[in-house]
Amino acid sequence: MPKLHLYALIETNDDHIFDVTGVGEDVFSVQRGGVAAVVSETAVTDYAALPQAELMQYLVGHQQVVEHLLAEFDVLPVKFGTVLPDEDIVWRLLGQSRPLYQQAFDRVRGLVQ
């Protein structure tokens, strides 16, 4: 069963499908209460076990998604290699920590890298 590779958190009340290639084929958002996790399905669960060339392809895909998001959203990037078991866990993560995410978005809103 595919897992979800997590790229970043964004502020949005809408569901999105993003036109960018990442670790998985379809990059999409799972939102709850104005905060969304940007994810894609992946079969990889242990990036450290991959050959270096393959690992670099996944790392570049992860970075491309984050850069794509930065053009449109305030972004809280997530460490490369973060994999969650399913959307239910994503929903719980978004709901339980929403005040912390909101504080972080308040700090980064309007800043550029």
PDB file of C-alpha atoms in Angstrom:
ATOM      1  CA  MET A   1       0.000   0.000   0.000  1.00  0.00           C
ATOM      2  CA  PRO A   2       1.470   3.391  -0.979  1.00  0.00           C
ATOM      3  CA  LYS A   3       2.538   5.816   1.712  1.00  0.00           C
ATOM      4  CA  LEU A   4       2.422   9.618   1.523  1.00  0.00           C
ATOM      5  CA  HIS A   5       5.600  11.618   0.988  1.00  0.00           C
ATOM      6  CA  LEU A   6       5.209  14.978   2.751  1.00  0.00           C
ATOM      7  CA  TYR A   7       6.730  18.065   1.092  1.00  0.00           C
ATOM      8  CA  ALA A   8       5.394  21.052   2.974  1.00  0.00           C
ATOM      9  CA  LEU A   9       2.494  22.721   4.732  1.00  0.00           C
ATOM     10  CA  ILE A  10       0.616  25.622   3.160  1.00  0.00           C
ATOM     11  CA  GLU A  11      -2.254  27.866   4.177  1.00  0.00           C
ATOM     12  CA  THR A  12      -5.355  27.149   2.099  1.00  0.00           C
ATOM     13  CA  ASN A  13      -8.994  26.237   2.487  1.00  0.00           C
ATOM     14  CA  ASP A  14      -9.053  24.471  -0.875  1.00  0.00           C
ATOM     15  CA  ASP A  15      -7.875  21.118  -2.144  1.00  0.00           C
ATOM     16  CA  HIS A  16      -5.220  21.377  -4.846  1.00  0.00           C
ATOM     17  CA  ILE A  17      -3.583  19.165  -7.432  1.00  0.00           C
ATOM     18  CA  PHE A  18      -0.236  20.670  -8.400  1.00  0.00           C
ATOM     19  CA  ASP A  19       1.315  20.632 -11.859  1.00  0.00           C
ATOM     20  CA  VAL A  20       4.792  19.613 -10.741  1.00  0.00           C
ATOM     21  CA  THR A  21       6.704  16.342 -10.616  1.00  0.00           C
ATOM     22  CA  GLY A  22       7.869  15.310  -7.193  1.00  0.00           C
ATOM     23  CA  VAL A  23       8.651  12.005  -5.530  1.00  0.00           C
ATOM     24  CA  GLY A  24       5.338  10.503  -6.648  1.00  0.00           C
ATOM     25  CA  GLU A  25       3.283  11.070  -9.770  1.00  0.00           C
ATOM     26  CA  ASP A  26       0.473  13.266  -8.424  1.00  0.00           C
ATOM     27  CA  VAL A  27       1.266  16.045  -5.976  1.00  0.00           C
ATOM     28  CA  PHE A  28      -1.843  17.117  -4.080  1.00  0.00           C
ATOM     29  CA  SER A  29      -2.978  18.730  -0.859  1.00  0.00           C
ATOM     30  CA  VAL A  30      -4.869  17.344   2.095  1.00  0.00           C
ATOM     31  CA  GLN A  31      -6.403  20.272   3.971  1.00  0.00           C
ATOM     32  CA  ARG A  32      -8.045  20.747   7.303  1.00  0.00           C
ATOM     33  CA  GLY A  33      -9.008  24.008   8.924  1.00  0.00           C
ATOM     34  CA  GLY A  34      -7.070  26.293   6.589  1.00  0.00           C
ATOM     35  CA  VAL A  35      -3.807  24.335   6.690  1.00  0.00           C
ATOM     36  CA  ALA A  36      -2.887  21.763   4.066  1.00  0.00           C
ATOM     37  CA  ALA A  37      -0.214  19.122   3.796  1.00  0.00           C
ATOM     38  CA  VAL A  38       1.226  18.821   0.295  1.00  0.00           C
ATOM     39  CA  VAL A  39       1.868  15.149  -0.438  1.00  0.00           C
ATOM     40  CA  SER A  40       2.239  12.489  -3.112  1.00  0.00           C
ATOM     41  CA  GLU A  41       1.901   8.735  -2.944  1.00  0.00           C
ATOM     42  CA  THR A  42       5.178   6.821  -2.790  1.00  0.00           C
ATOM     43  CA  ALA A  43       6.245   3.218  -2.429  1.00  0.00           C
ATOM     44  CA  VAL A  44       9.579   4.292  -0.913  1.00  0.00           C
ATOM     45  CA  THR A  45       9.679   4.119   2.874  1.00  0.00           C
ATOM     46  CA  ASP A  46      13.428   4.204   3.503  1.00  0.00           C
ATOM     47  CA  TYR A  47      15.237   6.743   1.354  1.00  0.00           C
ATOM     48  CA  ALA A  48      18.549   6.040   3.109  1.00  0.00           C
ATOM     49  CA  ALA A  49      18.600   2.529   1.628  1.00  0.00           C
ATOM     50  CA  LEU A  50      18.473   3.779  -1.973  1.00  0.00           C
ATOM     51  CA  PRO A  51      21.500   4.022  -4.283  1.00  0.00           C
ATOM     52  CA  GLN A  52      22.889   7.561  -4.306  1.00  0.00           C
ATOM     53  CA  ALA A  53      21.831   8.369  -7.884  1.00  0.00           C
ATOM     54  CA  GLU A  54      18.229   7.344  -7.203  1.00  0.00           C
ATOM     55  CA  LEU A  55      18.219   9.186  -3.888  1.00  0.00           C
ATOM     56  CA  MET A  56      19.364  12.366  -5.633  1.00  0.00           C
ATOM     57  CA  GLN A  57      16.475  12.118  -8.124  1.00  0.00           C
ATOM     58  CA  TYR A  58      13.991  11.966  -5.249  1.00  0.00           C
ATOM     59  CA  LEU A  59      15.722  14.838  -3.446  1.00  0.00           C
ATOM     60  CA  VAL A  60      15.559  17.025  -6.569  1.00  0.00           C
ATOM     61  CA  GLY A  61      11.864  16.143  -7.002  1.00  0.00           C
ATOM     62  CA  HIS A  62      11.178  17.121  -3.395  1.00  0.00           C
ATOM     63  CA  GLN A  63      12.944  20.460  -3.854  1.00  0.00           C
ATOM     64  CA  GLN A  64      11.104  21.171  -7.119  1.00  0.00           C
ATOM     65  CA  VAL A  65       7.762  20.782  -5.356  1.00  0.00           C
ATOM     66  CA  VAL A  66       8.781  23.138  -2.535  1.00  0.00           C
ATOM     67  CA  GLU A  67      10.009  25.737  -5.039  1.00  0.00           C
ATOM     68  CA  HIS A  68       6.779  25.393  -7.044  1.00  0.00           C
ATOM     69  CA  LEU A  69       4.751  26.035  -3.884  1.00  0.00           C
ATOM     70  CA  LEU A  70       6.820  29.107  -2.964  1.00  0.00           C
ATOM     71  CA  ALA A  71       5.602  30.864  -6.105  1.00  0.00           C
ATOM     72  CA  GLU A  72       2.026  30.854  -4.815  1.00  0.00           C
ATOM     73  CA  PHE A  73       1.935  30.202  -1.053  1.00  0.00           C
ATOM     74  CA  ASP A  74       3.617  30.876   2.239  1.00  0.00           C
ATOM     75  CA  VAL A  75       5.339  27.544   2.858  1.00  0.00           C
ATOM     76  CA  LEU A  76       6.489  25.557   5.855  1.00  0.00           C
ATOM     77  CA  PRO A  77       8.865  23.067   4.201  1.00  0.00           C
ATOM     78  CA  VAL A  78       9.149  19.567   5.625  1.00  0.00           C
ATOM     79  CA  LYS A  79      12.365  17.564   5.912  1.00  0.00           C
ATOM     80  CA  PHE A  80      13.072  15.392   2.869  1.00  0.00           C
ATOM     81  CA  GLY A  81      12.194  11.762   3.481  1.00  0.00           C
ATOM     82  CA  THR A  82       9.189  12.367   5.725  1.00  0.00           C
ATOM     83  CA  VAL A  83       6.716   9.608   4.910  1.00  0.00           C
ATOM     84  CA  LEU A  84       3.311   9.160   6.544  1.00  0.00           C
ATOM     85  CA  PRO A  85       1.245   5.968   6.418  1.00  0.00           C
ATOM     86  CA  ASP A  86      -2.051   7.402   5.133  1.00  0.00           C
ATOM     87  CA  GLU A  87      -4.377  10.426   4.836  1.00  0.00           C
ATOM     88  CA  ASP A  88      -5.953   9.709   8.220  1.00  0.00           C
ATOM     89  CA  ILE A  89      -2.616  10.383   9.917  1.00  0.00           C
ATOM     90  CA  VAL A  90      -2.233  13.580   7.862  1.00  0.00           C
ATOM     91  CA  TRP A  91      -5.689  14.754   9.014  1.00  0.00           C
ATOM     92  CA  ARG A  92      -4.828  14.053  12.649  1.00  0.00           C
ATOM     93  CA  LEU A  93      -1.482  15.810  12.314  1.00  0.00           C
ATOM     94  CA  LEU A  94      -3.148  18.884  10.823  1.00  0.00           C
ATOM     95  CA  GLY A  95      -5.866  18.987  13.461  1.00  0.00           C
ATOM     96  CA  GLN A  96      -3.715  18.399  16.532  1.00  0.00           C
ATOM     97  CA  SER A  97      -1.040  20.969  15.757  1.00  0.00           C
ATOM     98  CA  ARG A  98      -3.032  23.670  13.989  1.00  0.00           C
ATOM     99  CA  PRO A  99      -2.230  26.446  16.534  1.00  0.00           C
ATOM    100  CA  LEU A 100       1.505  25.761  16.152  1.00  0.00           C
ATOM    101  CA  TYR A 101       1.258  25.831  12.368  1.00  0.00           C
ATOM    102  CA  GLN A 102      -0.681  29.084  12.514  1.00  0.00           C
ATOM    103  CA  GLN A 103       2.059  30.682  14.654  1.00  0.00           C
ATOM    104  CA  ALA A 104       4.703  29.513  12.191  1.00  0.00           C
ATOM    105  CA  PHE A 105       2.735  30.876   9.217  1.00  0.00           C
ATOM    106  CA  ASP A 106       2.367  34.203  11.047  1.00  0.00           C
ATOM    107  CA  ARG A 107       6.189  34.351  11.342  1.00  0.00           C
ATOM    108  CA  VAL A 108       6.935  33.513   7.679  1.00  0.00           C
ATOM    109  CA  ARG A 109       4.034  35.275   5.960  1.00  0.00           C
ATOM    110  CA  GLY A 110       5.326  37.513   3.176  1.00  0.00           C
ATOM    111  CA  LEU A 111       8.990  36.548   3.633  1.00  0.00           C
ATOM    112  CA  VAL A 112      11.040  35.358   0.676  1.00  0.00           C
ATOM    113  CA  GLN A 113      14.014  33.054   0.611  1.00  0.00           C
TER     114      GLN A 113
END
